[in-house]
Amino acid sequence: MASNTSAQPLLTRAECNVLRGVAIIGIFLHNFCHWLSPIVKENEYTFVRHNVDVLNQVLSHPDIYLPVHLLSFFGHYGVPVFLFLSAYGLVKKYETLAIPGDGSRVPGRWQFVRYHYLKLLKMMIVGFVAFVLVDAVTPGSWHYTVTQVLAQLVMVNNLLPDPDHQIWPGPYWFFGLMLQLYIVYRLVLCRRHWGVTVALMVVCVGLQLMMSPEGDAINRYRYNFMGGMLPFGLGLLYARYGEGLRQERWSPSLWGAGFILSCLLTYACSLLFSLWAVAPAIICVGAICMVKWIAGWWQRVGHPVLYGLEWMGQISAALFVCHPIVRKMLIPISRHGDIYTGLLLYLIASICLAWLFRLLMNKVPNPKL
């Protein structure tokens, strides 16, 4: 008979929500900060040496905007955490609880893709419609083409040439990325040998390292599933083979040390193109260390901040789809010089709007398998 310990999930629901909460905080604050002209820019789709030099200059001569610089440069790494969690959830839903030798828990290819597309559409459509309306009546409105609108609705806009100038609002590239990864999971990775996942991860990273760090090819490459395969694959492997990383097998101090070491390695990986390609893996390891460290602290303290992070995870989907709306309306405050005032108002308004959006999104019927 299995022990109670082995029956416990590798990540509890609360821990997953804390991870989502931390990830969405990084993402939606990054998506505000990196639009401000005096702030250091990130290396998300390409590796620009100048951005690294500016970051090092800011770190060596910090000013009052240092937190904004750090959010701008590193905040986008919340995306790999979401990819990791998505893969982890797929394994738990379609593999871990399945009866060995019985494929009935895994729907057919078309049924699987349709179901997950509709889940993404339910999350996206409310925010997209609201954003288009706000964008049309605010300065600098985007001139959509029919192709861009249709590509967004069917989530293939990542495949268009020059995706930087095809997707609006920019963060919505994530929907096309997730749909691609769902397809790859169902067609290639679901219930396959671990070697298939590792091979695909190695190939995707290897091809990336052969490209020009600042070229159009790598920019377009990282907009698509190949750029997210490393953290997604790690999520699959962790869900299947992560028994050695259970919380009870390590002390809180070791989890904390692992988190701090991961932060240092993330910075080190940001300095060189060859290491930058594997930074998402370090981020995922650091995220696990962080949440296990927090979980140990939570059991002893129960601090309101920790419950706040869990709640942020619960509204993370709504916050992701609505924050571009708030950004479009409030970013002029920061661009006119009141950086922290605009950021604070953006933070408050985004969270409040996300709470309302969550209520609205819950009214949309869920798709069925």
Coordinates of C-alpha atoms in Angstrom, one line a residue:
M1 CA 0.0 0.0 0.0
A2 CA 1.4 3.4 -0.9
S3 CA 2.3 5.7 2.0
N4 CA 0.6 8.9 2.7
T5 CA 3.7 10.7 1.8
S6 CA 3.9 9.2 -1.7
A7 CA 0.2 10.0 -2.2
Q8 CA 0.8 13.7 -1.7
P9 CA 1.2 15.7 -5.0
L10 CA 4.5 17.1 -5.9
L11 CA 2.9 20.5 -6.0
T12 CA -0.3 21.2 -4.0
R13 CA -3.0 23.4 -5.4
A14 CA -1.9 26.2 -3.0
E15 CA 1.7 25.9 -4.2
C16 CA 0.6 26.1 -7.8
N17 CA -1.4 29.2 -7.1
V18 CA 1.5 30.8 -5.4
L19 CA 3.7 30.1 -8.4
R20 CA 1.1 31.6 -10.7
G21 CA 0.8 34.6 -8.4
V22 CA 4.5 35.3 -8.5
A23 CA 4.7 34.7 -12.2
I24 CA 1.8 37.0 -13.1
I25 CA 3.2 39.7 -10.9
G26 CA 6.4 39.6 -12.8
I27 CA 4.7 39.5 -16.2
F28 CA 2.2 42.3 -15.8
L29 CA 4.6 44.7 -14.0
H30 CA 7.2 43.9 -16.7
N31 CA 4.7 44.7 -19.4
F32 CA 4.3 48.2 -18.0
C33 CA 8.0 48.9 -17.0
H34 CA 9.6 47.9 -20.3
W35 CA 7.5 50.5 -22.2
L36 CA 9.2 53.4 -20.3
S37 CA 12.0 55.0 -22.3
P38 CA 14.6 55.5 -19.5
I39 CA 14.3 51.9 -18.3
V40 CA 16.6 49.0 -19.3
K41 CA 15.0 46.7 -21.9
E42 CA 14.7 42.9 -21.6
N43 CA 16.2 40.1 -23.8
E44 CA 13.1 38.1 -24.3
Y45 CA 13.0 37.1 -28.0
T46 CA 16.5 38.2 -29.0
F47 CA 19.8 38.6 -27.1
V48 CA 20.8 42.3 -27.4
R49 CA 24.3 42.8 -25.9
H50 CA 23.5 46.5 -25.3
N51 CA 20.7 45.7 -23.0
V52 CA 23.0 43.6 -20.8
D53 CA 25.5 46.4 -20.7
V54 CA 22.8 48.8 -19.6
L55 CA 21.7 46.4 -16.9
N56 CA 25.2 46.1 -15.5
Q57 CA 25.6 49.8 -15.6
V58 CA 22.3 50.2 -13.6
L59 CA 23.4 47.6 -11.1
S60 CA 26.8 49.2 -10.6
H61 CA 25.3 52.7 -10.2
P62 CA 21.8 52.1 -8.8
D63 CA 19.2 54.9 -8.7
I64 CA 15.7 55.2 -7.3
Y65 CA 14.3 53.3 -10.4
L66 CA 16.3 50.1 -9.8
P67 CA 13.2 48.0 -9.0
V68 CA 11.6 49.2 -12.3
H69 CA 14.8 48.3 -14.2
L70 CA 14.8 44.8 -12.6
L71 CA 11.1 44.2 -13.4
S72 CA 11.6 45.4 -16.9
F73 CA 14.6 43.1 -17.5
F74 CA 13.6 40.0 -15.6
G75 CA 9.8 40.1 -15.3
H76 CA 9.1 38.3 -18.5
Y77 CA 10.6 35.1 -16.9
G78 CA 7.1 34.6 -15.4
V79 CA 6.2 33.1 -18.8
P80 CA 8.4 30.0 -18.4
V81 CA 6.8 29.4 -15.0
F82 CA 3.4 29.3 -16.6
L83 CA 4.6 26.9 -19.3
F84 CA 6.1 24.7 -16.6
L85 CA 2.9 24.6 -14.7
S86 CA 0.8 24.0 -17.8
A87 CA 2.9 20.9 -18.7
Y88 CA 2.7 19.7 -15.1
G89 CA -1.1 20.0 -15.1
L90 CA -1.3 18.1 -18.4
V91 CA 0.6 15.2 -17.0
K92 CA -1.5 15.1 -13.8
K93 CA -4.7 15.2 -15.8
Y94 CA -4.0 12.9 -18.7
E95 CA -1.2 10.6 -17.5
T96 CA -0.7 10.3 -13.7
L97 CA -4.3 9.4 -12.9
A98 CA -4.9 7.3 -16.0
I99 CA -5.2 3.5 -15.8
P100 CA -2.0 1.8 -17.2
G101 CA -2.6 0.6 -20.7
D102 CA -6.0 2.4 -21.0
G103 CA -6.0 5.3 -23.4
S104 CA -9.6 6.3 -22.6
R105 CA -8.5 9.2 -20.4
V106 CA -6.7 10.9 -23.3
P107 CA -9.2 12.3 -25.8
G108 CA -8.6 12.0 -29.5
R109 CA -6.3 14.5 -31.2
W110 CA -9.0 16.7 -32.7
Q111 CA -11.1 16.6 -29.5
F112 CA -8.1 17.4 -27.4
V113 CA -7.0 20.4 -29.5
R114 CA -10.6 21.7 -29.8
Y115 CA -11.1 21.5 -26.0
H116 CA -8.0 23.4 -25.2
Y117 CA -8.5 25.9 -27.9
L118 CA -11.9 26.7 -26.5
K119 CA -10.5 27.0 -23.0
L120 CA -7.9 29.6 -24.3
L121 CA -10.6 31.4 -26.3
K122 CA -12.8 31.7 -23.3
M123 CA -10.0 33.3 -21.4
M124 CA -8.9 35.6 -24.3
I125 CA -12.0 36.8 -25.9
V126 CA -13.4 39.0 -23.1
G127 CA -10.1 40.8 -22.7
F128 CA -9.5 41.1 -26.4
V129 CA -12.9 42.7 -27.1
A130 CA -12.5 45.1 -24.2
F131 CA -8.9 46.0 -25.3
V132 CA -10.0 46.7 -28.9
L133 CA -12.7 49.1 -27.7
V134 CA -10.3 50.9 -25.3
D135 CA -7.6 51.0 -27.9
A136 CA -9.9 52.6 -30.5
V137 CA -10.7 55.6 -28.3
T138 CA -7.2 56.2 -26.9
P139 CA -4.2 57.9 -28.5
G140 CA -2.0 55.7 -30.7
S141 CA -4.7 53.2 -31.7
W142 CA -3.6 50.2 -33.6
H143 CA -4.7 49.8 -37.2
Y144 CA -5.8 46.2 -37.3
T145 CA -5.9 44.2 -40.6
V146 CA -8.4 41.5 -41.2
T147 CA -5.5 39.0 -41.2
Q148 CA -4.4 40.2 -37.8
V149 CA -7.8 40.0 -36.2
L150 CA -8.5 36.5 -37.6
A151 CA -5.1 35.3 -36.7
Q152 CA -5.6 36.4 -33.1
L153 CA -9.0 34.7 -32.9
V154 CA -7.6 31.4 -34.2
M155 CA -4.3 31.9 -32.3
V156 CA -1.9 31.6 -35.2
N157 CA -0.6 35.1 -35.1
N158 CA 2.8 33.8 -33.8
L159 CA 3.3 32.3 -37.3
L160 CA 2.9 35.6 -39.1
P161 CA 6.1 37.4 -40.4
D162 CA 7.5 40.0 -38.1
P163 CA 5.4 39.0 -35.1
D164 CA 6.6 42.1 -33.2
H165 CA 4.3 44.2 -35.4
Q166 CA 1.5 41.7 -35.9
I167 CA 0.2 41.1 -32.4
W168 CA -1.7 43.7 -30.4
P169 CA -1.9 43.7 -27.5
G170 CA 1.6 42.2 -27.3
P171 CA 1.1 39.8 -24.4
Y172 CA -1.5 38.0 -26.3
W173 CA 1.2 36.1 -28.2
F174 CA 1.0 33.7 -25.3
F175 CA -2.3 32.2 -26.5
G176 CA -0.8 31.1 -29.8
L177 CA 2.3 29.7 -28.0
M178 CA 0.1 27.7 -25.6
L179 CA -2.1 26.3 -28.4
Q180 CA 1.1 25.1 -30.3
L181 CA 2.4 23.4 -27.1
Y182 CA -1.0 21.7 -26.5
I183 CA -0.8 20.3 -30.1
V184 CA 2.9 19.2 -29.6
Y185 CA 2.0 17.5 -26.3
R186 CA -0.9 15.6 -27.8
L187 CA 0.8 14.6 -31.0
V188 CA 4.3 14.0 -29.8
L189 CA 4.8 13.9 -26.1
C190 CA 1.7 12.5 -24.4
R191 CA 2.6 9.2 -22.6
R192 CA 5.8 8.9 -24.6
H193 CA 9.2 7.8 -23.3
W194 CA 11.1 10.5 -21.5
G195 CA 13.7 10.5 -24.2
V196 CA 11.3 12.0 -26.7
T197 CA 10.8 15.0 -24.4
V198 CA 14.5 15.4 -23.7
A199 CA 15.4 15.1 -27.4
L200 CA 12.8 17.7 -28.4
M201 CA 14.1 20.1 -25.7
V202 CA 17.7 19.6 -26.8
V203 CA 16.9 20.1 -30.5
C204 CA 14.9 23.3 -29.8
V205 CA 17.7 24.8 -27.7
G206 CA 20.4 23.7 -30.1
L207 CA 18.8 25.2 -33.1
Q208 CA 18.4 28.5 -31.2
L209 CA 22.1 28.6 -30.4
M210 CA 22.9 28.3 -34.1
M211 CA 21.1 31.6 -34.8
S212 CA 22.2 35.2 -34.7
P213 CA 21.5 36.6 -31.2
E214 CA 19.8 39.7 -32.6
G215 CA 18.5 38.4 -35.9
D216 CA 14.9 38.2 -37.2
A217 CA 15.2 34.4 -37.3
I218 CA 15.7 33.9 -33.6
N219 CA 13.0 36.5 -32.8
R220 CA 10.4 34.7 -34.8
Y221 CA 11.7 31.3 -33.5
R222 CA 11.2 32.2 -29.9
Y223 CA 7.6 33.5 -30.5
N224 CA 6.7 29.9 -31.3
F225 CA 6.7 26.6 -29.4
M226 CA 10.4 26.0 -30.0
G227 CA 11.2 28.9 -27.7
G228 CA 9.1 27.6 -24.9
M229 CA 9.9 23.9 -25.2
L230 CA 12.6 23.9 -22.5
P231 CA 10.4 25.0 -19.6
F232 CA 7.4 23.1 -21.0
G233 CA 9.5 19.9 -21.2
L234 CA 10.8 20.4 -17.7
G235 CA 7.2 20.6 -16.4
L236 CA 6.4 17.3 -18.1
L237 CA 9.5 15.6 -16.7
Y238 CA 9.0 17.0 -13.2
A239 CA 5.4 15.7 -13.1
R240 CA 6.5 12.3 -14.2
Y241 CA 9.8 11.8 -12.4
G242 CA 10.0 14.5 -9.6
E243 CA 9.8 12.2 -6.6
G244 CA 13.2 13.1 -5.4
L245 CA 12.2 16.8 -5.1
R246 CA 9.4 16.4 -2.6
Q247 CA 9.3 19.1 0.1
E248 CA 9.7 16.7 3.0
R249 CA 13.0 15.3 1.7
W250 CA 14.7 18.7 1.9
S251 CA 15.0 21.2 4.8
P252 CA 13.5 24.7 4.3
S253 CA 17.0 26.2 4.5
L254 CA 18.1 24.0 1.5
W255 CA 15.1 25.1 -0.5
G256 CA 16.0 28.7 0.4
A257 CA 19.6 28.3 -0.6
G258 CA 18.5 26.7 -3.9
F259 CA 16.3 29.7 -4.6
I260 CA 19.0 32.2 -3.9
L261 CA 21.5 30.2 -6.0
S262 CA 18.9 30.1 -8.9
C263 CA 18.6 33.9 -8.7
L264 CA 22.3 34.3 -9.0
L265 CA 22.5 31.8 -11.9
T266 CA 19.7 33.6 -13.7
Y267 CA 21.7 36.8 -13.6
A268 CA 24.8 34.9 -14.8
C269 CA 22.9 33.3 -17.6
S270 CA 21.7 36.7 -18.7
L271 CA 25.2 37.8 -19.5
L272 CA 26.1 35.4 -22.4
F273 CA 24.0 34.3 -25.3
S274 CA 24.9 30.6 -24.9
L275 CA 23.7 30.6 -21.3
W276 CA 20.7 32.9 -21.9
A277 CA 19.2 30.1 -24.0
V278 CA 19.0 27.8 -20.9
A279 CA 17.9 30.6 -18.4
P280 CA 14.2 29.4 -18.4
A281 CA 15.4 26.1 -17.0
I282 CA 17.1 27.9 -14.1
I283 CA 13.9 29.9 -13.6
C284 CA 11.8 26.8 -13.3
V285 CA 14.2 25.2 -10.8
G286 CA 14.3 28.5 -8.8
A287 CA 10.5 28.6 -8.8
I288 CA 10.2 25.2 -7.3
C289 CA 12.7 26.0 -4.6
M290 CA 10.9 29.3 -3.9
V291 CA 7.5 27.8 -3.5
K292 CA 8.8 24.9 -1.3
W293 CA 10.7 27.4 0.8
I294 CA 7.6 29.5 1.1
A295 CA 5.5 26.4 1.9
G296 CA 7.7 25.6 4.9
W297 CA 7.5 29.2 6.1
W298 CA 3.7 29.1 5.6
Q299 CA 3.2 26.1 7.8
R300 CA 4.8 28.0 10.7
V301 CA 3.6 31.5 10.1
G302 CA 0.6 31.8 7.8
H303 CA 1.6 35.3 6.7
P304 CA -1.1 37.5 4.9
V305 CA 1.4 38.2 2.1
L306 CA 1.5 34.4 1.3
Y307 CA -2.3 34.2 1.2
G308 CA -2.1 37.3 -1.1
L309 CA 0.2 35.5 -3.5
E310 CA -2.2 32.5 -3.6
W311 CA -5.1 34.8 -4.3
M312 CA -3.1 36.5 -7.1
G313 CA -2.6 33.0 -8.6
Q314 CA -6.3 32.5 -8.5
I315 CA -7.0 35.6 -10.6
S316 CA -3.8 35.3 -12.8
A317 CA -5.8 34.4 -15.9
A318 CA -8.0 37.4 -15.6
L319 CA -5.1 39.6 -14.7
F320 CA -3.2 38.5 -17.8
V321 CA -6.0 39.3 -20.2
C322 CA -7.0 42.6 -18.7
H323 CA -3.7 44.3 -17.8
P324 CA -3.0 45.5 -21.4
I325 CA -6.2 47.5 -21.1
V326 CA -5.1 49.3 -17.9
R327 CA -1.6 49.8 -19.3
K328 CA -2.9 51.6 -22.4
M329 CA -4.9 54.0 -20.3
L330 CA -2.4 54.7 -17.4
I331 CA 1.1 54.5 -18.9
P332 CA 1.0 58.2 -20.0
I333 CA 1.3 59.1 -16.3
S334 CA 4.6 57.3 -16.0
R335 CA 5.8 58.5 -19.4
H336 CA 5.3 62.1 -18.3
G337 CA 7.7 61.6 -15.4
D338 CA 5.7 60.2 -12.5
I339 CA 7.0 56.7 -13.0
Y340 CA 6.1 55.3 -9.6
T341 CA 2.7 57.1 -9.4
G342 CA 1.7 55.6 -12.7
L343 CA 3.0 52.2 -11.7
L344 CA 1.1 52.2 -8.4
L345 CA -2.1 53.2 -10.1
Y346 CA -1.6 50.6 -12.8
L347 CA -1.0 48.0 -10.0
I348 CA -4.2 48.8 -8.1
A349 CA -6.4 49.3 -11.2
S350 CA -5.2 46.0 -12.8
I351 CA -5.9 43.9 -9.8
C352 CA -9.3 45.4 -9.2
L353 CA -10.2 45.0 -12.9
A354 CA -8.9 41.4 -12.9
W355 CA -11.3 40.6 -10.0
L356 CA -14.2 41.9 -12.1
F357 CA -13.0 40.1 -15.2
R358 CA -12.8 36.9 -13.3
L359 CA -16.4 37.2 -12.4
L360 CA -17.3 37.9 -16.0
M361 CA -15.2 35.1 -17.4
N362 CA -16.8 32.6 -15.0
K363 CA -20.1 33.4 -16.7
V364 CA -18.8 32.0 -20.0
P365 CA -19.7 28.3 -20.3
N366 CA -16.8 25.9 -20.0
P367 CA -16.0 23.7 -23.0
K368 CA -16.6 20.0 -22.7
L369 CA -14.5 17.1 -23.8

